[in-house]
Amino acid sequence: MSKPVFDTVALIGIGLIGSSISHAMRRAGLARRIVGHARTEATRATALRIGLIGTAHATAADAVKEADLVILCVPVGACVRVAEEIGAHLKPGAILTDVGSVKGVLVREVGPLVPDGVHFVPGHPIAGTEHSGPESGFAELFDNRWCILTPPEGTDPAATEKLRIFWQGLGSNVEVMDADHHDMVLAITSHVPHLIAFNIVNTASHLERVTDSEVIKFSAGGFRDFTRIAASDPTMWRDVFLNNRDAVLEMLARFTEDLIHLQRSIRYGDGETLFELFTEARRTRRGIIQAGQDTAAPNFGRPDGGAASTKPAKT
Ligand code: NAP
């Protein structure tokens, strides 16, 4: 167990990410006290019942008053409203961070709402599952995953360093980068892949000559893995696309060009090109396994040879 990094930590939003942070904080003893706020009474009651927080506050403003670290764990589209509410109540010297999947918009829109004397260090853990809510979290979610911190220019390096130590205590590796660079990288590694999954699942279900039962029965042919990603929370993903529009559109344009290249190769029977492109893609998969970011076990380590796993898979 480590020495506490913060005395009081306030979680604003207690869903998958907020609850996983709580479990991982408790595992490592990173905070003396965890308090929190969620929008609904039901989530606040669940968070208290399963011990995610010691005190539940009905408003975000009340929750942050004594906190040395405040973590916004709400959808990206809700961050500005929450920041407007808590701004005047943040403790001098406190660190305000978040876990949102888009960073540029938060630096631009939340940054100006943070009072002098409070350090704003946005963050994004690259770890998740398709599950939501306070009961979906688990302590191991961040183990050996990356967390990206995007401190705006002029941030006190000591605050960034303290947050780095905190995330390392949660199990993550930490990298610091510019918010706009983060948004471009994540557009291709996370946002566009989710869009493709949402789209292919809907394309299949709109097909008139393939029945729903056939789509489900033969899903192990690849489709099933897209459906897991496509089961992700619609509110969270709506907010990601509305707030990372430019980078997503740029990556989608490149994706479309490459798709058309594949389409032409199929149309003209260019097997050599197809083979080369598939070999290149396979090398990328091997790189991810070598970097410890996924399992090499057959069928993604599913224990039962194909039926759905009970343990949430990581995105
Ligand atoms: P989640 O499980 O749906 O939890 C969201 C939490 O935010 C809930 O406690 C909810 O309260 C609260 N909330 C929702 N809308 C709100 C609003 N308008 N005002 C105040 N509170 C609100 O979501 P999550 O997966 O933890 O995602 C939270 C953040 O983490 C998002 O910004 C997302 O981009 C980021 N993130 C997610 C993943 C992932 O894989 N899921 C990975 C990395 C980062 P109630 O329960 O009371 O409604």
PDB file of N, CA and C in Angstrom, residues 226-290:
ATOM      1  N   PHE A 226     -17.139  -6.516 -33.296  1.00  0.00           N
ATOM      2  CA  PHE A 226     -17.626  -5.154 -33.522  1.00  0.00           C
ATOM      3  C   PHE A 226     -18.823  -4.856 -32.609  1.00  0.00           C
ATOM      4  N   THR A 227     -19.671  -5.857 -32.363  1.00  0.00           N
ATOM      5  CA  THR A 227     -20.866  -5.574 -31.548  1.00  0.00           C
ATOM      6  C   THR A 227     -20.476  -5.226 -30.112  1.00  0.00           C
ATOM      7  N   ARG A 228     -19.371  -5.781 -29.634  1.00  0.00           N
ATOM      8  CA  ARG A 228     -18.939  -5.425 -28.269  1.00  0.00           C
ATOM      9  C   ARG A 228     -18.612  -3.927 -28.218  1.00  0.00           C
ATOM     10  N   ILE A 229     -17.846  -3.460 -29.185  1.00  0.00           N
ATOM     11  CA  ILE A 229     -17.489  -2.035 -29.188  1.00  0.00           C
ATOM     12  C   ILE A 229     -18.746  -1.185 -29.393  1.00  0.00           C
ATOM     13  N   ALA A 230     -19.646  -1.662 -30.270  1.00  0.00           N
ATOM     14  CA  ALA A 230     -20.857  -0.888 -30.578  1.00  0.00           C
ATOM     15  C   ALA A 230     -21.843  -0.849 -29.414  1.00  0.00           C
ATOM     16  N   ALA A 231     -21.600  -1.658 -28.383  1.00  0.00           N
ATOM     17  CA  ALA A 231     -22.489  -1.635 -27.208  1.00  0.00           C
ATOM     18  C   ALA A 231     -22.109  -0.513 -26.240  1.00  0.00           C
ATOM     19  N   SER A 232     -21.106   0.286 -26.584  1.00  0.00           N
ATOM     20  CA  SER A 232     -20.646   1.356 -25.687  1.00  0.00           C
ATOM     21  C   SER A 232     -21.709   2.438 -25.514  1.00  0.00           C
ATOM     22  N   ASP A 233     -21.547   3.213 -24.447  1.00  0.00           N
ATOM     23  CA  ASP A 233     -22.585   4.168 -24.046  1.00  0.00           C
ATOM     24  C   ASP A 233     -22.858   5.254 -25.110  1.00  0.00           C
ATOM     25  N   PRO A 234     -24.110   5.368 -25.574  1.00  0.00           N
ATOM     26  CA  PRO A 234     -24.419   6.333 -26.641  1.00  0.00           C
ATOM     27  C   PRO A 234     -24.201   7.794 -26.246  1.00  0.00           C
ATOM     28  N   THR A 235     -24.429   8.144 -24.983  1.00  0.00           N
ATOM     29  CA  THR A 235     -24.225   9.543 -24.563  1.00  0.00           C
ATOM     30  C   THR A 235     -22.751   9.898 -24.637  1.00  0.00           C
ATOM     31  N   MET A 236     -21.917   9.020 -24.076  1.00  0.00           N
ATOM     32  CA  MET A 236     -20.482   9.283 -24.092  1.00  0.00           C
ATOM     33  C   MET A 236     -19.992   9.463 -25.521  1.00  0.00           C
ATOM     34  N   TRP A 237     -20.424   8.563 -26.420  1.00  0.00           N
ATOM     35  CA  TRP A 237     -19.881   8.598 -27.782  1.00  0.00           C
ATOM     36  C   TRP A 237     -20.460   9.730 -28.623  1.00  0.00           C
ATOM     37  N   ARG A 238     -21.715  10.072 -28.364  1.00  0.00           N
ATOM     38  CA  ARG A 238     -22.258  11.273 -29.036  1.00  0.00           C
ATOM     39  C   ARG A 238     -21.381  12.477 -28.688  1.00  0.00           C
ATOM     40  N   ASP A 239     -21.058  12.623 -27.396  1.00  0.00           N
ATOM     41  CA  ASP A 239     -20.260  13.773 -26.962  1.00  0.00           C
ATOM     42  C   ASP A 239     -18.854  13.745 -27.556  1.00  0.00           C
ATOM     43  N   VAL A 240     -18.272  12.553 -27.711  1.00  0.00           N
ATOM     44  CA  VAL A 240     -16.931  12.457 -28.300  1.00  0.00           C
ATOM     45  C   VAL A 240     -16.963  13.007 -29.727  1.00  0.00           C
ATOM     46  N   PHE A 241     -17.946  12.578 -30.529  1.00  0.00           N
ATOM     47  CA  PHE A 241     -17.961  13.014 -31.942  1.00  0.00           C
ATOM     48  C   PHE A 241     -18.332  14.486 -32.087  1.00  0.00           C
ATOM     49  N   LEU A 242     -19.194  14.997 -31.201  1.00  0.00           N
ATOM     50  CA  LEU A 242     -19.537  16.422 -31.285  1.00  0.00           C
ATOM     51  C   LEU A 242     -18.357  17.305 -30.878  1.00  0.00           C
ATOM     52  N   ASN A 243     -17.476  16.759 -30.034  1.00  0.00           N
ATOM     53  CA  ASN A 243     -16.388  17.581 -29.491  1.00  0.00           C
ATOM     54  C   ASN A 243     -15.020  17.324 -30.105  1.00  0.00           C
ATOM     55  N   ASN A 244     -14.902  16.314 -30.955  1.00  0.00           N
ATOM     56  CA  ASN A 244     -13.618  16.095 -31.650  1.00  0.00           C
ATOM     57  C   ASN A 244     -13.863  16.038 -33.157  1.00  0.00           C
ATOM     58  N   ARG A 245     -14.705  16.954 -33.613  1.00  0.00           N
ATOM     59  CA  ARG A 245     -15.197  16.923 -34.982  1.00  0.00           C
ATOM     60  C   ARG A 245     -14.077  16.987 -36.025  1.00  0.00           C
ATOM     61  N   ASP A 246     -13.189  17.952 -35.913  1.00  0.00           N
ATOM     62  CA  ASP A 246     -12.201  18.168 -36.977  1.00  0.00           C
ATOM     63  C   ASP A 246     -11.257  16.986 -37.124  1.00  0.00           C
ATOM     64  N   ALA A 247     -10.730  16.503 -35.990  1.00  0.00           N
ATOM     65  CA  ALA A 247      -9.772  15.381 -36.066  1.00  0.00           C
ATOM     66  C   ALA A 247     -10.472  14.126 -36.590  1.00  0.00           C
ATOM     67  N   VAL A 248     -11.715  13.891 -36.166  1.00  0.00           N
ATOM     68  CA  VAL A 248     -12.433  12.702 -36.629  1.00  0.00           C
ATOM     69  C   VAL A 248     -12.700  12.802 -38.136  1.00  0.00           C
ATOM     70  N   LEU A 249     -13.108  13.980 -38.600  1.00  0.00           N
ATOM     71  CA  LEU A 249     -13.388  14.124 -40.038  1.00  0.00           C
ATOM     72  C   LEU A 249     -12.118  13.925 -40.864  1.00  0.00           C
ATOM     73  N   GLU A 250     -10.990  14.421 -40.356  1.00  0.00           N
ATOM     74  CA  GLU A 250      -9.713  14.241 -41.062  1.00  0.00           C
ATOM     75  C   GLU A 250      -9.351  12.742 -41.153  1.00  0.00           C
ATOM     76  N   MET A 251      -9.477  12.030 -40.036  1.00  0.00           N
ATOM     77  CA  MET A 251      -9.130  10.602 -40.037  1.00  0.00           C
ATOM     78  C   MET A 251     -10.121   9.789 -40.864  1.00  0.00           C
ATOM     79  N   LEU A 252     -11.383  10.196 -40.846  1.00  0.00           N
ATOM     80  CA  LEU A 252     -12.400   9.497 -41.654  1.00  0.00           C
ATOM     81  C   LEU A 252     -12.101   9.654 -43.139  1.00  0.00           C
ATOM     82  N   ALA A 253     -11.605  10.838 -43.542  1.00  0.00           N
ATOM     83  CA  ALA A 253     -11.275  11.079 -44.954  1.00  0.00           C
ATOM     84  C   ALA A 253     -10.143  10.132 -45.376  1.00  0.00           C
ATOM     85  N   ARG A 254      -9.122  10.007 -44.510  1.00  0.00           N
ATOM     86  CA  ARG A 254      -8.006   9.104 -44.835  1.00  0.00           C
ATOM     87  C   ARG A 254      -8.484   7.658 -44.883  1.00  0.00           C
ATOM     88  N   PHE A 255      -9.329   7.294 -43.909  1.00  0.00           N
ATOM     89  CA  PHE A 255      -9.864   5.930 -43.860  1.00  0.00           C
ATOM     90  C   PHE A 255     -10.631   5.626 -45.149  1.00  0.00           C
ATOM     91  N   THR A 256     -11.432   6.586 -45.594  1.00  0.00           N
ATOM     92  CA  THR A 256     -12.249   6.378 -46.793  1.00  0.00           C
ATOM     93  C   THR A 256     -11.365   6.179 -48.022  1.00  0.00           C
ATOM     94  N   GLU A 257     -10.278   6.960 -48.128  1.00  0.00           N
ATOM     95  CA  GLU A 257      -9.351   6.785 -49.259  1.00  0.00           C
ATOM     96  C   GLU A 257      -8.758   5.381 -49.257  1.00  0.00           C
ATOM     97  N   ASP A 258      -8.339   4.925 -48.072  1.00  0.00           N
ATOM     98  CA  ASP A 258      -7.733   3.590 -47.983  1.00  0.00           C
ATOM     99  C   ASP A 258      -8.766   2.491 -48.283  1.00  0.00           C
ATOM    100  N   LEU A 259      -9.999   2.742 -47.865  1.00  0.00           N
ATOM    101  CA  LEU A 259     -11.057   1.758 -48.123  1.00  0.00           C
ATOM    102  C   LEU A 259     -11.313   1.640 -49.630  1.00  0.00           C
ATOM    103  N   ILE A 260     -11.278   2.774 -50.297  1.00  0.00           N
ATOM    104  CA  ILE A 260     -11.514   2.758 -51.743  1.00  0.00           C
ATOM    105  C   ILE A 260     -10.365   2.026 -52.457  1.00  0.00           C
ATOM    106  N   HIS A 261      -9.156   2.175 -51.930  1.00  0.00           N
ATOM    107  CA  HIS A 261      -8.010   1.452 -52.485  1.00  0.00           C
ATOM    108  C   HIS A 261      -8.246  -0.067 -52.372  1.00  0.00           C
ATOM    109  N   LEU A 262      -8.737  -0.500 -51.199  1.00  0.00           N
ATOM    110  CA  LEU A 262      -9.051  -1.922 -51.005  1.00  0.00           C
ATOM    111  C   LEU A 262     -10.178  -2.358 -51.955  1.00  0.00           C
ATOM    112  N   GLN A 263     -11.171  -1.508 -52.070  1.00  0.00           N
ATOM    113  CA  GLN A 263     -12.339  -1.804 -52.915  1.00  0.00           C
ATOM    114  C   GLN A 263     -11.892  -2.009 -54.375  1.00  0.00           C
ATOM    115  N   ARG A 264     -10.998  -1.133 -54.836  1.00  0.00           N
ATOM    116  CA  ARG A 264     -10.488  -1.254 -56.219  1.00  0.00           C
ATOM    117  C   ARG A 264      -9.707  -2.557 -56.401  1.00  0.00           C
ATOM    118  N   SER A 265      -8.902  -2.911 -55.365  1.00  0.00           N
ATOM    119  CA  SER A 265      -8.089  -4.126 -55.458  1.00  0.00           C
ATOM    120  C   SER A 265      -8.983  -5.354 -55.569  1.00  0.00           C
ATOM    121  N   ILE A 266     -10.086  -5.332 -54.836  1.00  0.00           N
ATOM    122  CA  ILE A 266     -11.030  -6.464 -54.911  1.00  0.00           C
ATOM    123  C   ILE A 266     -11.682  -6.483 -56.296  1.00  0.00           C
ATOM    124  N   ARG A 267     -12.142  -5.292 -56.737  1.00  0.00           N
ATOM    125  CA  ARG A 267     -12.832  -5.224 -58.030  1.00  0.00           C
ATOM    126  C   ARG A 267     -11.945  -5.739 -59.164  1.00  0.00           C
ATOM    127  N   TYR A 268     -10.638  -5.368 -59.154  1.00  0.00           N
ATOM    128  CA  TYR A 268      -9.753  -5.743 -60.271  1.00  0.00           C
ATOM    129  C   TYR A 268      -8.947  -7.013 -59.987  1.00  0.00           C
ATOM    130  N   GLY A 269      -9.312  -7.723 -58.903  1.00  0.00           N
ATOM    131  CA  GLY A 269      -8.660  -9.013 -58.624  1.00  0.00           C
ATOM    132  C   GLY A 269      -7.174  -8.867 -58.313  1.00  0.00           C
ATOM    133  N   ASP A 270      -6.783  -7.740 -57.666  1.00  0.00           N
ATOM    134  CA  ASP A 270      -5.375  -7.485 -57.367  1.00  0.00           C
ATOM    135  C   ASP A 270      -4.998  -8.156 -56.038  1.00  0.00           C
ATOM    136  N   GLY A 271      -4.789  -9.479 -56.100  1.00  0.00           N
ATOM    137  CA  GLY A 271      -4.500 -10.264 -54.893  1.00  0.00           C
ATOM    138  C   GLY A 271      -3.207  -9.857 -54.224  1.00  0.00           C
ATOM    139  N   GLU A 272      -2.231  -9.412 -55.026  1.00  0.00           N
ATOM    140  CA  GLU A 272      -0.928  -9.045 -54.450  1.00  0.00           C
ATOM    141  C   GLU A 272      -1.087  -7.855 -53.486  1.00  0.00           C
ATOM    142  N   THR A 273      -1.840  -6.846 -53.928  1.00  0.00           N
ATOM    143  CA  THR A 273      -2.066  -5.673 -53.067  1.00  0.00           C
ATOM    144  C   THR A 273      -2.828  -6.070 -51.807  1.00  0.00           C
ATOM    145  N   LEU A 274      -3.873  -6.889 -51.968  1.00  0.00           N
ATOM    146  CA  LEU A 274      -4.649  -7.303 -50.794  1.00  0.00           C
ATOM    147  C   LEU A 274      -3.743  -8.024 -49.799  1.00  0.00           C
ATOM    148  N   PHE A 275      -2.919  -8.952 -50.318  1.00  0.00           N
ATOM    149  CA  PHE A 275      -2.045  -9.734 -49.447  1.00  0.00           C
ATOM    150  C   PHE A 275      -1.078  -8.811 -48.699  1.00  0.00           C
ATOM    151  N   GLU A 276      -0.494  -7.851 -49.415  1.00  0.00           N
ATOM    152  CA  GLU A 276       0.466  -6.924 -48.772  1.00  0.00           C
ATOM    153  C   GLU A 276      -0.209  -6.087 -47.686  1.00  0.00           C
ATOM    154  N   LEU A 277      -1.400  -5.570 -47.975  1.00  0.00           N
ATOM    155  CA  LEU A 277      -2.086  -4.720 -46.994  1.00  0.00           C
ATOM    156  C   LEU A 277      -2.517  -5.525 -45.764  1.00  0.00           C
ATOM    157  N   PHE A 278      -2.966  -6.765 -45.977  1.00  0.00           N
ATOM    158  CA  PHE A 278      -3.377  -7.583 -44.828  1.00  0.00           C
ATOM    159  C   PHE A 278      -2.155  -7.979 -43.985  1.00  0.00           C
ATOM    160  N   THR A 279      -1.020  -8.219 -44.654  1.00  0.00           N
ATOM    161  CA  THR A 279       0.201  -8.574 -43.922  1.00  0.00           C
ATOM    162  C   THR A 279       0.653  -7.401 -43.058  1.00  0.00           C
ATOM    163  N   GLU A 280       0.557  -6.193 -43.621  1.00  0.00           N
ATOM    164  CA  GLU A 280       0.932  -4.994 -42.866  1.00  0.00           C
ATOM    165  C   GLU A 280       0.033  -4.840 -41.624  1.00  0.00           C
ATOM    166  N   ALA A 281      -1.260  -5.072 -41.789  1.00  0.00           N
ATOM    167  CA  ALA A 281      -2.196  -4.933 -40.673  1.00  0.00           C
ATOM    168  C   ALA A 281      -1.894  -5.979 -39.593  1.00  0.00           C
ATOM    169  N   ARG A 282      -1.532  -7.160 -40.016  1.00  0.00           N
ATOM    170  CA  ARG A 282      -1.243  -8.226 -39.062  1.00  0.00           C
ATOM    171  C   ARG A 282      -0.023  -7.853 -38.207  1.00  0.00           C
ATOM    172  N   ARG A 283       0.953  -7.180 -38.836  1.00  0.00           N
ATOM    173  CA  ARG A 283       2.146  -6.744 -38.088  1.00  0.00           C
ATOM    174  C   ARG A 283       1.753  -5.756 -36.987  1.00  0.00           C
ATOM    175  N   THR A 284       0.790  -4.890 -37.256  1.00  0.00           N
ATOM    176  CA  THR A 284       0.340  -3.917 -36.251  1.00  0.00           C
ATOM    177  C   THR A 284      -0.253  -4.650 -35.051  1.00  0.00           C
ATOM    178  N   ARG A 285      -1.049  -5.682 -35.319  1.00  0.00           N
ATOM    179  CA  ARG A 285      -1.636  -6.466 -34.231  1.00  0.00           C
ATOM    180  C   ARG A 285      -0.531  -7.091 -33.364  1.00  0.00           C
ATOM    181  N   ARG A 286       0.500  -7.636 -34.030  1.00  0.00           N
ATOM    182  CA  ARG A 286       1.597  -8.246 -33.261  1.00  0.00           C
ATOM    183  C   ARG A 286       2.285  -7.206 -32.380  1.00  0.00           C
ATOM    184  N   GLY A 287       2.425  -5.980 -32.898  1.00  0.00           N
ATOM    185  CA  GLY A 287       3.064  -4.901 -32.127  1.00  0.00           C
ATOM    186  C   GLY A 287       2.267  -4.586 -30.862  1.00  0.00           C
ATOM    187  N   ILE A 288       0.946  -4.610 -30.970  1.00  0.00           N
ATOM    188  CA  ILE A 288       0.093  -4.304 -29.805  1.00  0.00           C
ATOM    189  C   ILE A 288       0.261  -5.392 -28.740  1.00  0.00           C
ATOM    190  N   ILE A 289       0.366  -6.635 -29.178  1.00  0.00           N
ATOM    191  CA  ILE A 289       0.542  -7.737 -28.217  1.00  0.00           C
ATOM    192  C   ILE A 289       1.917  -7.644 -27.564  1.00  0.00           C
ATOM    193  N   GLN A 290       2.948  -7.349 -28.399  1.00  0.00           N
ATOM    194  CA  GLN A 290       4.299  -7.235 -27.828  1.00  0.00           C
ATOM    195  C   GLN A 290       4.378  -6.080 -26.823  1.00  0.00           C
TER     196      GLN A 290
END
